Amino acid sequence: MISFGKKNVGDEWPIFITFEAGPTHDGVESAKFLIDRTADAGGDAIKFQILDPDRLIADKKQLFTYEILIDKETNETETISEPLYDIMCRRALTNDQWREVKLHASKRDLAFFATVGFPEEVDLLESFGCDSIKIASADITHFPLIRRAARTGMCLQIDTGSSTIGEVEDAIEVIRKENNENIIIHHCPTGYPAKLTGINLRVISTLKKMFNYPIAFSDHSPGWDMDIAAVTLGANLVEKTITEDRTTPSVEHIMSLEPAEMKKFVTAMREFPTALGSTRRVMAREEREHSKLMRRSIFASRDLRSGERITEEDLDYRRPGYGIPPSYLDAVLGKRCSTDIENGAVISWSNLE
């Protein structure tokens, strides 16, 4: 179990829901709008990406290829390419702007965290009193960054897309050496959107068996079928990207939830674990009563007199199941009647010697 803001994340706690707005906001007001929609929908946390495009991207002309949605009715898509630098610039805010966004999240009673790429960004989140820091899957081997983040003592969330299990183990060991056990491990399929053949949800079960930390699922697929499947496999946290409009011509909007869908998503995530129930076969009182109505009891198929010995020909099996069940037939056969029993009457143990 990990403490995360005012809530806990772990097997004994309700599923923790994070909405990701990092790749889909286009400025402070857009970020605030998505924060408000997250709070209105009942989410637990809002996530962003803090980055410095000029420092992060060495080749300003490096192209990035992704899909965009052209038409919601026909699901027509288009593949486009543009410089990764331009994509990152749309997400970049100043430190003061991030402080404003964080304050707005706090006002809406949401946990706030972000992916970071440099130590100075760790310092910024630490100065905000953030609830968590996230390490991108691309930085799973960036031990200096992971080490700096671990030293804050904050909860560290690590994405593991395109990582080997050995690389995940190494990153966790770096964190633990800084005396930080506040770790959440994300299964994060690659792709925008991720292809079904690459989602590989069973990795969640592997991670749960290998590590004694909460396991999360960062979803890069449309809808929420994969999130329900992830919860079935034991995910403790789900992270879902949100957008104002899925047809926005930029990366990750295509598989994001729009505001009208967010509350439905939260409801599904909250209700589904209840339906999973327990590994034990436990029946509620209503189920037991219904079962009795639908099952059968042993009835007399003719008038029986006191002292008569019961044979199988004397019996019938009818609903409801409030009398002696047919499974006790062998215990009934050969018994003598202690009272008269009318044709069509249910037989009880008090009718038998």
Tab-separated table of C-alpha atoms in Angstrom:
chain	number	residue	atom	x	y	z
A	1	MET	CA	0.000	0.000	0.000
A	2	ILE	CA	1.272	3.487	-0.942
A	3	SER	CA	-0.065	6.776	0.410
A	4	PHE	CA	-0.916	9.124	-2.428
A	5	GLY	CA	-2.181	12.541	-1.430
A	6	LYS	CA	-5.216	11.965	0.788
A	7	LYS	CA	-5.765	8.431	-0.509
A	8	ASN	CA	-4.027	5.062	-0.598
A	9	VAL	CA	-3.102	2.828	-3.502
A	10	GLY	CA	-2.986	-0.949	-3.082
A	11	ASP	CA	-4.891	-4.210	-3.172
A	12	GLU	CA	-7.029	-3.383	-0.142
A	13	TRP	CA	-8.109	0.017	-1.466
A	14	PRO	CA	-10.479	1.220	-4.213
A	15	ILE	CA	-9.003	1.606	-7.682
A	16	PHE	CA	-7.115	4.907	-7.963
A	17	ILE	CA	-8.054	6.926	-11.069
A	18	THR	CA	-5.632	9.337	-12.690
A	19	PHE	CA	-6.515	11.452	-15.702
A	20	GLU	CA	-3.577	12.397	-17.909
A	21	ALA	CA	-3.713	15.904	-19.420
A	22	GLY	CA	0.005	16.324	-20.113
A	23	PRO	CA	-0.037	15.671	-23.859
A	24	THR	CA	-3.452	17.171	-24.593
A	25	HIS	CA	-3.621	20.594	-22.936
A	26	ASP	CA	-2.508	23.644	-24.918
A	27	GLY	CA	-1.898	26.152	-22.170
A	28	VAL	CA	-2.860	27.236	-18.684
A	29	GLU	CA	-6.577	27.719	-19.312
A	30	SER	CA	-6.827	24.420	-21.150
A	31	ALA	CA	-5.006	22.702	-18.284
A	32	LYS	CA	-7.409	24.246	-15.764
A	33	PHE	CA	-10.395	23.158	-17.849
A	34	LEU	CA	-9.187	19.549	-17.830
A	35	ILE	CA	-8.536	19.758	-14.080
A	36	ASP	CA	-12.118	20.882	-13.538
A	37	ARG	CA	-13.463	18.058	-15.701
A	38	THR	CA	-11.360	15.565	-13.718
A	39	ALA	CA	-12.757	16.820	-10.420
A	40	ASP	CA	-16.319	16.881	-11.761
A	41	ALA	CA	-15.971	13.280	-12.972
A	42	GLY	CA	-14.738	12.044	-9.592
A	43	GLY	CA	-11.113	11.326	-10.524
A	44	ASP	CA	-8.443	11.073	-7.837
A	45	ALA	CA	-5.508	12.767	-9.582
A	46	ILE	CA	-4.508	14.864	-12.559
A	47	LYS	CA	-1.194	14.297	-14.337
A	48	PHE	CA	0.888	16.542	-16.582
A	49	GLN	CA	4.305	16.492	-18.253
A	50	ILE	CA	6.865	19.099	-17.303
A	51	LEU	CA	9.455	19.560	-20.015
A	52	ASP	CA	11.878	21.945	-21.653
A	53	PRO	CA	11.755	21.351	-25.426
A	54	ASP	CA	14.878	23.381	-26.167
A	55	ARG	CA	16.918	21.341	-23.713
A	56	LEU	CA	15.287	17.972	-24.306
A	57	ILE	CA	15.208	17.834	-28.117
A	58	ALA	CA	18.646	17.992	-29.713
A	59	ASP	CA	17.440	17.614	-33.316
A	60	LYS	CA	14.691	20.191	-33.796
A	61	LYS	CA	13.741	18.604	-37.127
A	62	GLN	CA	13.343	15.037	-35.828
A	63	LEU	CA	9.975	13.808	-37.067
A	64	PHE	CA	7.365	11.987	-35.010
A	65	THR	CA	4.599	9.992	-36.718
A	66	TYR	CA	1.173	9.391	-35.191
A	67	GLU	CA	-2.522	9.042	-35.992
A	68	ILE	CA	-5.234	11.674	-35.677
A	69	LEU	CA	-9.017	11.258	-35.783
A	70	ILE	CA	-10.697	12.979	-38.720
A	71	ASP	CA	-14.347	12.016	-38.137
A	72	LYS	CA	-15.944	10.693	-34.942
A	73	GLU	CA	-18.893	9.167	-36.794
A	74	THR	CA	-16.888	7.175	-39.320
A	75	ASN	CA	-13.736	6.782	-37.186
A	76	GLU	CA	-11.739	7.947	-40.194
A	77	THR	CA	-8.118	8.520	-39.245
A	78	GLU	CA	-5.046	10.001	-40.850
A	79	THR	CA	-1.353	9.394	-40.210
A	80	ILE	CA	0.712	12.548	-39.970
A	81	SER	CA	4.307	13.456	-39.162
A	82	GLU	CA	5.668	16.619	-37.621
A	83	PRO	CA	8.776	17.660	-35.699
A	84	LEU	CA	8.794	16.258	-32.158
A	85	TYR	CA	10.076	19.662	-31.038
A	86	ASP	CA	6.862	21.345	-32.230
A	87	ILE	CA	4.748	18.790	-30.360
A	88	MET	CA	6.659	19.369	-27.131
A	89	CYS	CA	6.426	23.159	-27.448
A	90	ARG	CA	2.624	22.918	-27.346
A	91	ARG	CA	2.872	21.329	-23.900
A	92	ALA	CA	5.516	23.592	-22.365
A	93	LEU	CA	4.663	26.036	-19.570
A	94	THR	CA	6.792	28.324	-17.432
A	95	ASN	CA	7.463	27.501	-13.790
A	96	ASP	CA	5.018	30.212	-12.713
A	97	GLN	CA	2.364	28.786	-14.999
A	98	TRP	CA	2.893	25.305	-13.559
A	99	ARG	CA	2.560	26.754	-10.089
A	100	GLU	CA	-0.781	28.279	-11.121
A	101	VAL	CA	-1.962	24.958	-12.545
A	102	LYS	CA	-0.898	23.062	-9.398
A	103	LEU	CA	-2.751	25.553	-7.201
A	104	HIS	CA	-5.905	25.073	-9.252
A	105	ALA	CA	-5.681	21.291	-8.835
A	106	SER	CA	-5.316	21.731	-5.079
A	107	LYS	CA	-8.385	23.952	-5.005
A	108	ARG	CA	-10.329	21.168	-6.695
A	109	ASP	CA	-9.007	18.678	-4.110
A	110	LEU	CA	-7.082	16.637	-6.679
A	111	ALA	CA	-3.692	15.007	-6.280
A	112	PHE	CA	-1.251	16.535	-8.766
A	113	PHE	CA	1.818	14.945	-10.268
A	114	ALA	CA	3.878	15.131	-13.421
A	115	THR	CA	6.457	13.369	-15.541
A	116	VAL	CA	9.847	15.043	-15.328
A	117	GLY	CA	12.944	14.921	-17.501
A	118	PHE	CA	15.585	16.922	-15.615
A	119	PRO	CA	16.664	17.422	-11.979
A	120	GLU	CA	15.467	21.033	-12.028
A	121	GLU	CA	11.969	19.775	-12.791
A	122	VAL	CA	12.189	17.472	-9.791
A	123	ASP	CA	13.123	20.548	-7.731
A	124	LEU	CA	10.069	22.365	-9.096
A	125	LEU	CA	7.659	19.604	-8.114
A	126	GLU	CA	9.292	19.328	-4.721
A	127	SER	CA	8.800	23.058	-4.182
A	128	PHE	CA	5.112	22.649	-5.013
A	129	GLY	CA	4.687	19.956	-2.370
A	130	CYS	CA	3.500	17.541	-5.048
A	131	ASP	CA	2.093	14.120	-4.266
A	132	SER	CA	4.208	12.150	-6.715
A	133	ILE	CA	6.789	12.222	-9.480
A	134	LYS	CA	6.625	10.117	-12.604
A	135	ILE	CA	9.516	8.774	-14.641
A	136	ALA	CA	8.804	8.156	-18.333
A	137	SER	CA	9.505	4.732	-19.793
A	138	ALA	CA	12.124	6.352	-22.033
A	139	ASP	CA	14.049	7.258	-18.856
A	140	ILE	CA	13.924	3.837	-17.181
A	141	THR	CA	17.736	3.710	-17.492
A	142	HIS	CA	18.301	7.371	-16.559
A	143	PHE	CA	19.630	6.514	-13.128
A	144	PRO	CA	20.842	10.040	-12.245
A	145	LEU	CA	17.299	11.387	-12.750
A	146	ILE	CA	15.675	8.464	-10.938
A	147	ARG	CA	18.132	8.819	-8.053
A	148	ARG	CA	17.415	12.548	-7.709
A	149	ALA	CA	13.652	11.949	-7.742
A	150	ALA	CA	13.951	9.142	-5.181
A	151	ARG	CA	15.776	11.409	-2.758
A	152	THR	CA	12.696	13.631	-2.420
A	153	GLY	CA	10.953	10.830	-0.543
A	154	MET	CA	7.899	11.380	-2.706
A	155	CYS	CA	6.006	8.533	-4.346
A	156	LEU	CA	7.766	7.560	-7.559
A	157	GLN	CA	5.749	6.186	-10.441
A	158	ILE	CA	7.786	4.512	-13.150
A	159	ASP	CA	6.560	3.727	-16.636
A	160	THR	CA	7.911	0.465	-18.015
A	161	GLY	CA	6.900	0.527	-21.683
A	162	SER	CA	9.576	-0.948	-23.987
A	163	SER	CA	11.533	-2.042	-20.885
A	164	THR	CA	12.854	-5.450	-19.974
A	165	ILE	CA	12.044	-6.915	-16.567
A	166	GLY	CA	15.734	-6.605	-15.759
A	167	GLU	CA	15.641	-2.858	-16.477
A	168	VAL	CA	12.595	-2.489	-14.224
A	169	GLU	CA	14.403	-4.363	-11.440
A	170	ASP	CA	17.471	-2.155	-11.834
A	171	ALA	CA	15.420	1.065	-11.690
A	172	ILE	CA	13.604	-0.076	-8.552
A	173	GLU	CA	16.902	-0.982	-6.925
A	174	VAL	CA	18.172	2.560	-7.591
A	175	ILE	CA	15.099	3.966	-5.848
A	176	ARG	CA	15.374	1.600	-2.883
A	177	LYS	CA	19.035	2.468	-2.345
A	178	GLU	CA	17.829	6.009	-1.618
A	179	ASN	CA	15.625	4.566	1.167
A	180	ASN	CA	12.470	5.232	-0.820
A	181	GLU	CA	9.897	2.453	-0.887
A	182	ASN	CA	7.073	4.664	-2.187
A	183	ILE	CA	6.947	3.073	-5.621
A	184	ILE	CA	4.179	2.454	-8.143
A	185	ILE	CA	5.043	0.442	-11.246
A	186	HIS	CA	3.143	1.192	-14.455
A	187	HIS	CA	2.519	-1.234	-17.259
A	188	CYS	CA	2.556	1.224	-20.152
A	189	PRO	CA	2.055	-0.170	-23.675
A	190	THR	CA	3.680	1.874	-26.433
A	191	GLY	CA	1.888	3.485	-29.345
A	192	TYR	CA	-0.529	6.387	-29.847
A	193	PRO	CA	-2.857	4.548	-29.876
A	194	ALA	CA	-1.404	1.232	-28.728
A	195	LYS	CA	-2.109	-1.751	-30.972
A	196	LEU	CA	-3.907	-4.744	-29.478
A	197	THR	CA	-0.951	-7.003	-30.206
A	198	GLY	CA	1.299	-4.779	-28.111
A	199	ILE	CA	-0.888	-4.149	-25.042
A	200	ASN	CA	0.110	-7.455	-23.405
A	201	LEU	CA	-2.044	-7.056	-20.311
A	202	ARG	CA	-0.800	-10.272	-18.709
A	203	VAL	CA	2.393	-8.408	-17.840
A	204	ILE	CA	0.331	-6.863	-15.013
A	205	SER	CA	0.053	-10.299	-13.397
A	206	THR	CA	3.808	-10.817	-13.836
A	207	LEU	CA	4.626	-7.481	-12.202
A	208	LYS	CA	2.289	-8.214	-9.273
A	209	LYS	CA	4.001	-11.536	-8.646
A	210	MET	CA	7.502	-10.080	-8.900
A	211	PHE	CA	7.158	-6.836	-6.956
A	212	ASN	CA	5.561	-5.952	-3.651
A	213	TYR	CA	4.379	-2.566	-4.910
A	214	PRO	CA	1.105	-1.294	-6.380
A	215	ILE	CA	0.843	-1.958	-10.107
A	216	ALA	CA	-0.755	0.561	-12.463
A	217	PHE	CA	-1.941	0.552	-16.053
A	218	SER	CA	-1.287	3.557	-18.294
A	219	ASP	CA	-3.801	3.140	-21.085
A	220	HIS	CA	-3.049	4.210	-24.646
A	221	SER	CA	-6.116	2.632	-26.264
A	222	PRO	CA	-9.541	4.082	-27.144
A	223	GLY	CA	-12.470	3.467	-24.785
A	224	TRP	CA	-11.996	1.655	-21.497
A	225	ASP	CA	-12.215	-2.041	-22.285
A	226	MET	CA	-8.493	-2.437	-21.647
A	227	ASP	CA	-8.794	-0.631	-18.319
A	228	ILE	CA	-11.499	-3.026	-17.134
A	229	ALA	CA	-9.307	-5.939	-18.195
A	230	ALA	CA	-6.346	-4.406	-16.339
A	231	VAL	CA	-8.399	-4.100	-13.139
A	232	THR	CA	-9.437	-7.741	-13.542
A	233	LEU	CA	-5.756	-8.676	-13.623
A	234	GLY	CA	-5.071	-6.729	-10.437
A	235	ALA	CA	-4.130	-3.188	-11.465
A	236	ASN	CA	-4.393	-0.830	-8.481
A	237	LEU	CA	-4.288	2.406	-10.469
A	238	VAL	CA	-5.430	3.313	-13.968
A	239	GLU	CA	-4.179	6.319	-15.895
A	240	LYS	CA	-6.302	7.529	-18.806
A	241	THR	CA	-5.577	10.415	-21.163
A	242	ILE	CA	-8.270	13.081	-21.550
A	243	THR	CA	-8.932	15.794	-24.120
A	244	GLU	CA	-11.378	18.548	-24.885
A	245	ASP	CA	-11.875	17.095	-28.377
A	246	ARG	CA	-10.581	13.802	-29.831
A	247	THR	CA	-10.332	15.339	-33.300
A	248	THR	CA	-7.674	17.809	-32.173
A	249	PRO	CA	-4.843	17.309	-34.722
A	250	SER	CA	-2.106	16.410	-32.265
A	251	VAL	CA	-0.617	13.310	-30.704
A	252	GLU	CA	-2.619	11.246	-28.138
A	253	HIS	CA	-5.963	13.001	-28.632
A	254	ILE	CA	-7.254	10.136	-30.783
A	255	MET	CA	-7.408	7.636	-27.896
A	256	SER	CA	-8.348	10.102	-25.148
A	257	LEU	CA	-11.627	10.484	-23.285
A	258	GLU	CA	-13.731	13.571	-23.860
A	259	PRO	CA	-15.408	15.363	-20.908
A	260	ALA	CA	-18.806	13.713	-21.529
A	261	GLU	CA	-17.194	10.269	-21.203
A	262	MET	CA	-15.107	10.836	-18.099
A	263	LYS	CA	-17.857	10.334	-15.505
A	264	LYS	CA	-18.912	7.081	-17.222
A	265	PHE	CA	-15.308	5.920	-17.104
A	266	VAL	CA	-15.039	6.658	-13.376
A	267	THR	CA	-18.337	4.880	-12.692
A	268	ALA	CA	-17.168	1.812	-14.607
A	269	MET	CA	-13.845	1.727	-12.768
A	270	ARG	CA	-15.527	2.130	-9.376
A	271	GLU	CA	-18.280	-0.439	-9.963
A	272	PHE	CA	-16.362	-3.170	-11.743
A	273	PRO	CA	-14.143	-4.221	-8.789
A	274	THR	CA	-17.332	-4.721	-6.752
A	275	ALA	CA	-18.586	-7.108	-9.418
A	276	LEU	CA	-15.317	-9.039	-9.257
A	277	GLY	CA	-16.208	-9.982	-5.702
A	278	SER	CA	-14.202	-12.592	-3.821
A	279	THR	CA	-12.305	-15.737	-4.756
A	280	ARG	CA	-14.517	-17.490	-2.187
A	281	ARG	CA	-18.023	-18.598	-3.146
A	282	VAL	CA	-19.998	-16.369	-0.782
A	283	MET	CA	-23.736	-15.897	-1.323
A	284	ALA	CA	-25.656	-12.861	-0.152
A	285	ARG	CA	-28.862	-13.391	1.836
A	286	GLU	CA	-30.951	-12.382	-1.204
A	287	GLU	CA	-29.161	-15.016	-3.303
A	288	ARG	CA	-29.812	-17.703	-0.697
A	289	GLU	CA	-33.515	-16.848	-0.522
A	290	HIS	CA	-33.804	-16.817	-4.309
A	291	SER	CA	-32.019	-20.150	-4.446
A	292	LYS	CA	-34.591	-21.685	-2.103
A	293	LEU	CA	-37.427	-20.443	-4.289
A	294	MET	CA	-35.916	-21.988	-7.405
A	295	ARG	CA	-34.760	-25.308	-5.942
A	296	ARG	CA	-36.939	-28.321	-5.204
A	297	SER	CA	-38.184	-30.171	-2.125
A	298	ILE	CA	-39.476	-33.708	-1.612
A	299	PHE	CA	-43.311	-33.841	-1.815
A	300	ALA	CA	-45.831	-36.665	-1.322
A	301	SER	CA	-47.254	-37.933	-4.628
A	302	ARG	CA	-50.182	-39.694	-2.869
A	303	ASP	CA	-51.902	-39.779	0.516
A	304	LEU	CA	-49.571	-41.427	3.043
A	305	ARG	CA	-50.732	-42.870	6.360
A	306	SER	CA	-48.929	-42.888	9.674
A	307	GLY	CA	-46.730	-45.949	9.939
A	308	GLU	CA	-46.346	-46.494	6.181
A	309	ARG	CA	-42.811	-47.040	4.914
A	310	ILE	CA	-41.870	-44.546	2.169
A	311	THR	CA	-40.826	-45.730	-1.303
A	312	GLU	CA	-39.570	-43.695	-4.256
A	313	GLU	CA	-42.932	-44.119	-5.998
A	314	ASP	CA	-44.548	-42.188	-3.129
A	315	LEU	CA	-42.552	-39.069	-3.841
A	316	ASP	CA	-42.353	-36.107	-6.244
A	317	TYR	CA	-39.937	-33.164	-6.468
A	318	ARG	CA	-41.345	-29.646	-6.662
A	319	ARG	CA	-40.544	-26.025	-5.963
A	320	PRO	CA	-39.935	-24.221	-3.627
A	321	GLY	CA	-36.945	-25.654	-1.815
A	322	TYR	CA	-38.002	-24.982	1.778
A	323	GLY	CA	-38.466	-28.674	2.594
A	324	ILE	CA	-36.156	-31.687	2.448
A	325	PRO	CA	-33.925	-31.325	-0.667
A	326	PRO	CA	-33.788	-34.187	-3.217
A	327	SER	CA	-30.128	-34.690	-2.332
A	328	TYR	CA	-31.380	-36.312	0.935
A	329	LEU	CA	-33.554	-38.884	-0.887
A	330	ASP	CA	-31.547	-41.847	0.409
A	331	ALA	CA	-32.136	-40.674	3.981
A	332	VAL	CA	-35.898	-40.492	3.360
A	333	LEU	CA	-36.456	-43.803	1.550
A	334	GLY	CA	-37.453	-46.605	3.906
A	335	LYS	CA	-38.471	-44.253	6.719
A	336	ARG	CA	-41.914	-44.688	8.296
A	337	CYS	CA	-44.368	-41.827	8.401
A	338	SER	CA	-44.939	-40.504	11.911
A	339	THR	CA	-48.057	-38.618	10.747
A	340	ASP	CA	-50.542	-38.716	7.912
A	341	ILE	CA	-49.258	-36.808	4.871
A	342	GLU	CA	-51.664	-35.548	2.233
A	343	ASN	CA	-51.063	-35.929	-1.494
A	344	GLY	CA	-49.139	-32.852	-2.726
A	345	ALA	CA	-47.846	-31.849	0.712
A	346	VAL	CA	-44.171	-31.054	1.287
A	347	ILE	CA	-42.485	-33.649	3.496
A	348	SER	CA	-40.519	-32.456	6.522
A	349	TRP	CA	-38.314	-34.353	8.936
A	350	SER	CA	-41.058	-34.056	11.566
A	351	ASN	CA	-43.283	-36.243	9.330
A	352	LEU	CA	-40.783	-39.111	9.561
A	353	GLU	CA	-39.896	-41.505	12.393
